[in-house]
Coordinates of C-alpha atoms in Angstrom, one line a residue:
F42 CA -65.4 118.3 56.3
L43 CA -63.3 116.7 58.9
A44 CA -64.5 117.5 62.5
L45 CA -62.4 116.6 65.5
L46 CA -63.4 116.1 69.1
A47 CA -60.6 116.5 71.6
M48 CA -60.0 113.7 74.1
M49 CA -58.1 115.0 77.2
A50 CA -56.3 113.3 80.1
L51 CA -58.6 113.6 83.1
S52 CA -55.7 113.4 85.5
G53 CA -53.6 115.9 83.6
A54 CA -49.9 115.5 82.7
T55 CA -50.3 114.4 79.1
Y56 CA -52.4 115.0 76.0
G57 CA -55.0 112.4 75.1
P58 CA -55.9 111.4 71.6
V59 CA -58.1 113.4 69.3
A60 CA -61.1 111.5 68.0
A61 CA -61.7 112.0 64.3
L62 CA -65.3 112.2 63.0
L63 CA -66.4 112.6 59.5
T64 CA -69.5 114.8 59.4
E65 CA -71.4 115.5 56.2
M66 CA -73.8 118.5 56.3
F67 CA -77.1 117.4 54.8
P68 CA -80.4 118.7 56.3
P69 CA -80.3 118.5 60.1
R70 CA -81.7 115.0 60.5
I71 CA -79.1 113.6 58.0
R72 CA -76.0 114.6 59.9
Y73 CA -73.8 111.6 60.4
S74 CA -70.3 110.4 61.3
S75 CA -68.4 107.4 59.8
M76 CA -69.1 105.5 63.1
S77 CA -72.9 106.2 63.3
I78 CA -73.9 105.3 59.8
P79 CA -74.3 101.5 60.5
Y80 CA -76.7 102.2 63.4
H81 CA -79.2 103.9 61.0
I82 CA -79.0 101.7 58.0
G83 CA -82.3 99.9 57.6
T84 CA -84.2 102.3 59.9
G85 CA -85.2 104.8 57.3
Y86 CA -83.4 107.6 59.1
F87 CA -81.5 108.6 55.9
G88 CA -84.5 108.2 53.6
G89 CA -83.5 108.6 50.0
F90 CA -79.8 109.0 50.9
L91 CA -79.6 105.4 52.3
P92 CA -78.5 103.4 49.2
F93 CA -76.0 106.2 48.3
I94 CA -74.5 106.4 51.8
A95 CA -74.3 102.6 52.3
S96 CA -72.3 102.2 49.1
L97 CA -69.8 104.8 50.2
I98 CA -69.0 103.7 53.8
V99 CA -65.7 102.1 52.9
A100 CA -64.6 105.0 50.8
L101 CA -65.7 107.4 53.5
T102 CA -63.6 105.6 56.1
D103 CA -60.6 105.6 53.7
S104 CA -61.0 109.4 53.3
V105 CA -61.1 109.9 57.1
L106 CA -58.1 107.6 57.7
H107 CA -55.9 109.4 55.1
R108 CA -56.9 112.9 56.2
A109 CA -56.7 112.1 60.0
C110 CA -53.2 110.5 59.7
R111 CA -51.9 113.5 57.6
Q112 CA -53.4 115.9 60.1
V113 CA -52.0 114.5 63.2
K114 CA -48.6 114.2 61.6
E115 CA -48.8 117.9 60.7
W116 CA -49.7 118.7 64.3
Q117 CA -46.9 116.6 65.7
S118 CA -44.4 118.8 63.8
L119 CA -45.7 122.0 65.4
D120 CA -43.7 121.6 68.6
P121 CA -41.8 118.7 70.3
S122 CA -44.4 118.7 73.1
F123 CA -47.0 117.6 70.5
G124 CA -44.9 114.7 69.3
A125 CA -47.0 112.1 71.1
L126 CA -50.4 113.4 69.8
K127 CA -52.6 110.5 68.7
M128 CA -55.6 110.3 66.4
Q129 CA -58.7 108.0 66.8
V130 CA -60.8 107.0 63.9
N131 CA -64.1 105.1 64.0
L132 CA -64.7 101.9 62.0
S133 CA -68.0 100.7 60.7
A134 CA -69.3 97.1 60.4
K135 CA -68.5 97.2 56.7
D136 CA -64.9 98.1 57.5
I137 CA -64.6 95.2 59.9
A138 CA -65.9 92.8 57.2
H139 CA -63.7 94.2 54.5
A140 CA -60.8 91.8 53.7
A141 CA -58.4 94.6 52.7
L142 CA -58.8 96.7 56.0
V143 CA -55.3 96.1 57.1
A144 CA -53.9 97.1 53.8
R145 CA -56.1 100.2 53.7
V146 CA -54.8 101.3 57.2
T147 CA -51.2 100.6 56.2
H148 CA -51.6 102.7 53.1
A149 CA -53.0 105.6 55.1
L150 CA -50.1 105.4 57.6
V151 CA -47.4 105.2 54.9
D152 CA -49.0 108.0 52.9
A153 CA -48.9 110.3 55.9
G154 CA -45.5 109.1 57.2
L155 CA -47.2 108.4 60.5
Q156 CA -46.0 105.7 62.9
A157 CA -48.7 103.2 63.6
R158 CA -48.6 103.7 67.4
Y159 CA -50.1 107.2 66.9
L160 CA -53.3 105.8 65.4
T161 CA -56.2 104.2 67.3
L162 CA -59.1 102.5 65.6
E163 CA -62.4 102.5 67.4
L164 CA -65.2 100.0 66.8
T165 CA -68.4 99.8 68.9
E166 CA -69.0 96.9 71.3
N167 CA -72.1 95.8 69.3
I168 CA -70.2 95.7 66.0
L169 CA -67.3 93.8 67.7
M170 CA -69.6 91.2 69.3
T171 CA -71.7 90.8 66.1
H172 CA -68.6 90.2 64.0
I173 CA -66.4 88.6 66.6
E174 CA -65.3 85.5 64.6
T175 CA -64.3 87.5 61.5
A176 CA -63.0 90.5 63.5
L177 CA -60.5 88.7 65.7
P178 CA -57.9 87.7 63.0
M179 CA -58.0 91.2 61.5
L180 CA -57.7 93.0 64.9
S181 CA -54.8 90.8 65.8
E182 CA -53.1 91.8 62.5
L183 CA -53.7 95.5 63.1
R184 CA -52.2 95.1 66.6
R185 CA -49.1 93.5 65.0
L186 CA -48.9 96.5 62.7
G187 CA -48.7 98.7 65.8
V188 CA -52.1 100.3 65.7
S189 CA -54.0 100.7 68.9
L190 CA -57.6 99.4 69.2
S191 CA -60.5 100.7 71.3
V192 CA -64.0 99.4 72.1
D193 CA -66.5 102.3 71.8
D194 CA -69.9 102.6 73.5
F195 CA -68.8 100.1 76.1
G196 CA -71.5 98.8 78.4
T197 CA -74.3 98.8 75.7
G198 CA -73.4 95.4 74.1
Y199 CA -72.9 91.9 75.4
S200 CA -69.2 91.5 75.8
S201 CA -68.3 88.5 78.0
L202 CA -65.4 88.5 80.4
A203 CA -63.8 85.7 78.4
H204 CA -63.9 87.8 75.3
L205 CA -62.6 90.9 77.0
S206 CA -59.6 89.1 78.5
T207 CA -58.5 87.7 75.2
L208 CA -59.4 90.5 72.7
P209 CA -56.4 92.4 71.2
I210 CA -57.7 95.8 72.4
D211 CA -56.0 98.6 74.3
S212 CA -58.9 100.6 75.7
L213 CA -62.6 100.7 76.6
K214 CA -64.7 103.8 76.1
I215 CA -67.6 104.1 78.5
D216 CA -70.8 104.9 76.7
R217 CA -72.3 108.4 77.1
S218 CA -75.6 107.0 78.5
F219 CA -73.8 106.1 81.7
V220 CA -72.0 109.4 81.9
R221 CA -75.1 111.4 81.3
D222 CA -76.9 110.2 84.4
L223 CA -73.8 110.0 86.6
A224 CA -74.6 111.1 90.2
V225 CA -72.6 110.3 93.4
G226 CA -73.9 107.1 94.9
S227 CA -76.2 106.3 92.0
K228 CA -76.5 102.9 90.2
K229 CA -75.0 104.4 87.1
A230 CA -72.0 105.5 89.2
M231 CA -71.6 102.0 90.5
V232 CA -71.7 100.6 86.9
V233 CA -69.1 103.2 85.7
R234 CA -66.9 102.4 88.7
G235 CA -67.2 98.7 87.9
I236 CA -66.2 99.3 84.2
V237 CA -63.2 101.4 85.3
Y238 CA -62.1 98.6 87.7
L239 CA -62.7 95.9 85.1
G240 CA -60.6 97.8 82.5
H241 CA -57.8 98.4 84.9
S242 CA -57.8 94.7 86.0
L243 CA -57.5 93.7 82.4
D244 CA -54.7 96.3 81.8
K245 CA -56.9 98.3 79.5
E246 CA -57.0 102.1 79.3
V247 CA -60.5 103.5 80.3
L248 CA -62.0 106.5 78.5
A249 CA -65.4 108.2 78.9
E250 CA -67.4 110.1 76.4
G251 CA -70.2 112.7 76.8
I252 CA -68.6 114.6 79.7
E253 CA -70.7 117.8 79.9
T254 CA -70.4 119.0 83.6
P255 CA -67.6 119.6 86.1
S256 CA -69.3 117.1 88.4
Q257 CA -69.0 114.3 85.8
F258 CA -65.4 115.2 85.1
N259 CA -64.5 115.1 88.7
Q260 CA -66.3 111.9 89.4
L261 CA -64.7 110.1 86.5
R262 CA -61.3 111.4 87.4
D263 CA -61.7 110.3 91.0
M264 CA -62.8 106.8 89.8
G265 CA -59.6 106.5 87.9
C266 CA -60.8 107.0 84.4
Q267 CA -57.8 108.1 82.5
L268 CA -59.2 110.0 79.5
G269 CA -62.4 111.8 78.6
Q270 CA -64.2 113.7 75.9
G271 CA -67.3 115.8 75.8
Y272 CA -68.7 119.3 75.4
L273 CA -67.2 120.4 78.8
M274 CA -63.7 120.2 77.2
S275 CA -64.6 120.9 73.5
R276 CA -67.3 120.7 70.9
P277 CA -66.3 119.2 67.5
L278 CA -63.8 121.5 65.9
A279 CA -62.5 122.0 62.4
P280 CA -58.8 121.2 61.9
E281 CA -57.7 124.8 61.7
H282 CA -59.5 125.5 65.1
V283 CA -57.7 122.5 66.7
E284 CA -54.4 123.9 65.5
A285 CA -55.2 127.3 66.9
L286 CA -56.0 125.6 70.2
L287 CA -52.7 123.8 70.2
Q288 CA -50.9 127.1 69.6
R289 CA -52.8 128.7 72.4
M290 CA -51.7 125.8 74.7
L291 CA -48.1 126.5 73.9
T292 CA -48.5 130.3 74.4
S293 CA -50.4 130.0 77.7
A294 CA -48.7 127.1 79.4
G295 CA -45.5 126.4 77.4
P296 CA -44.4 123.0 76.1
A297 CA -44.2 121.4 79.5
A298 CA -46.9 119.0 80.9
H299 CA -50.3 120.6 81.4
R300 CA -52.8 120.1 84.2
A301 CA -56.3 118.9 83.3
D302 CA -58.0 122.0 84.5
E303 CA -55.7 124.2 82.4
L304 CA -56.5 122.1 79.4
T305 CA -60.2 122.3 80.1
Q306 CA -60.1 126.1 80.4
A307 CA -58.2 126.3 77.1
M308 CA -60.9 124.2 75.4
L309 CA -63.7 126.3 76.8
H310 CA -62.5 129.7 75.6

């Protein structure tokens, strides 16, 4: 099934994207998303499922792309205030190496009738740096199409300043390992503040994942991090539950702009 993790504006005023994750329910240790599959290939984590899963990565991504684009298009039609809702979808290393990626993304957008600017594609920093030579032309083509691009798990790879300043990306997502140990005055806090400053200096939007406490939320907001996701705001939800949440937002606060704390409370109840 398609599970969705809400990404909210930390400073309020607007809705953030909704990150799309494909989660297949095997036994507990074999739960995965389209993004996390590449990390476990070759580690034995999936055991006997490994050859089967590896052969289906591109097909799984296509399924997510089509379902996610159709879903966000449907939500946009619920109310004018949801017209700018976006969807984020993770790409795997196999997708980046796939020559027809741009055509596959275009097909999903056309099939859903969704404008490209409402779709963001995420790829991890490690995948990006590993495939930098082959990825650059494809990423540039996706940007020309109008799709936004985001670097996930930022801070865990080896991006150089030279690469960051020239890559056709729109946002950086701070890895949850930095957010998890975030404490006022700590070294992790200094690293996060540095990433936020770097992102803003390069005119990139900065997002944070793994927000689980009000303290983390407040620190990231005060640092200038624009968007965040995590269990504090919402656990992964089925599409029908996301739609119910959107309807509750309309009922409780109306179609006008929402404050971050109102959105957070809506996600928690």
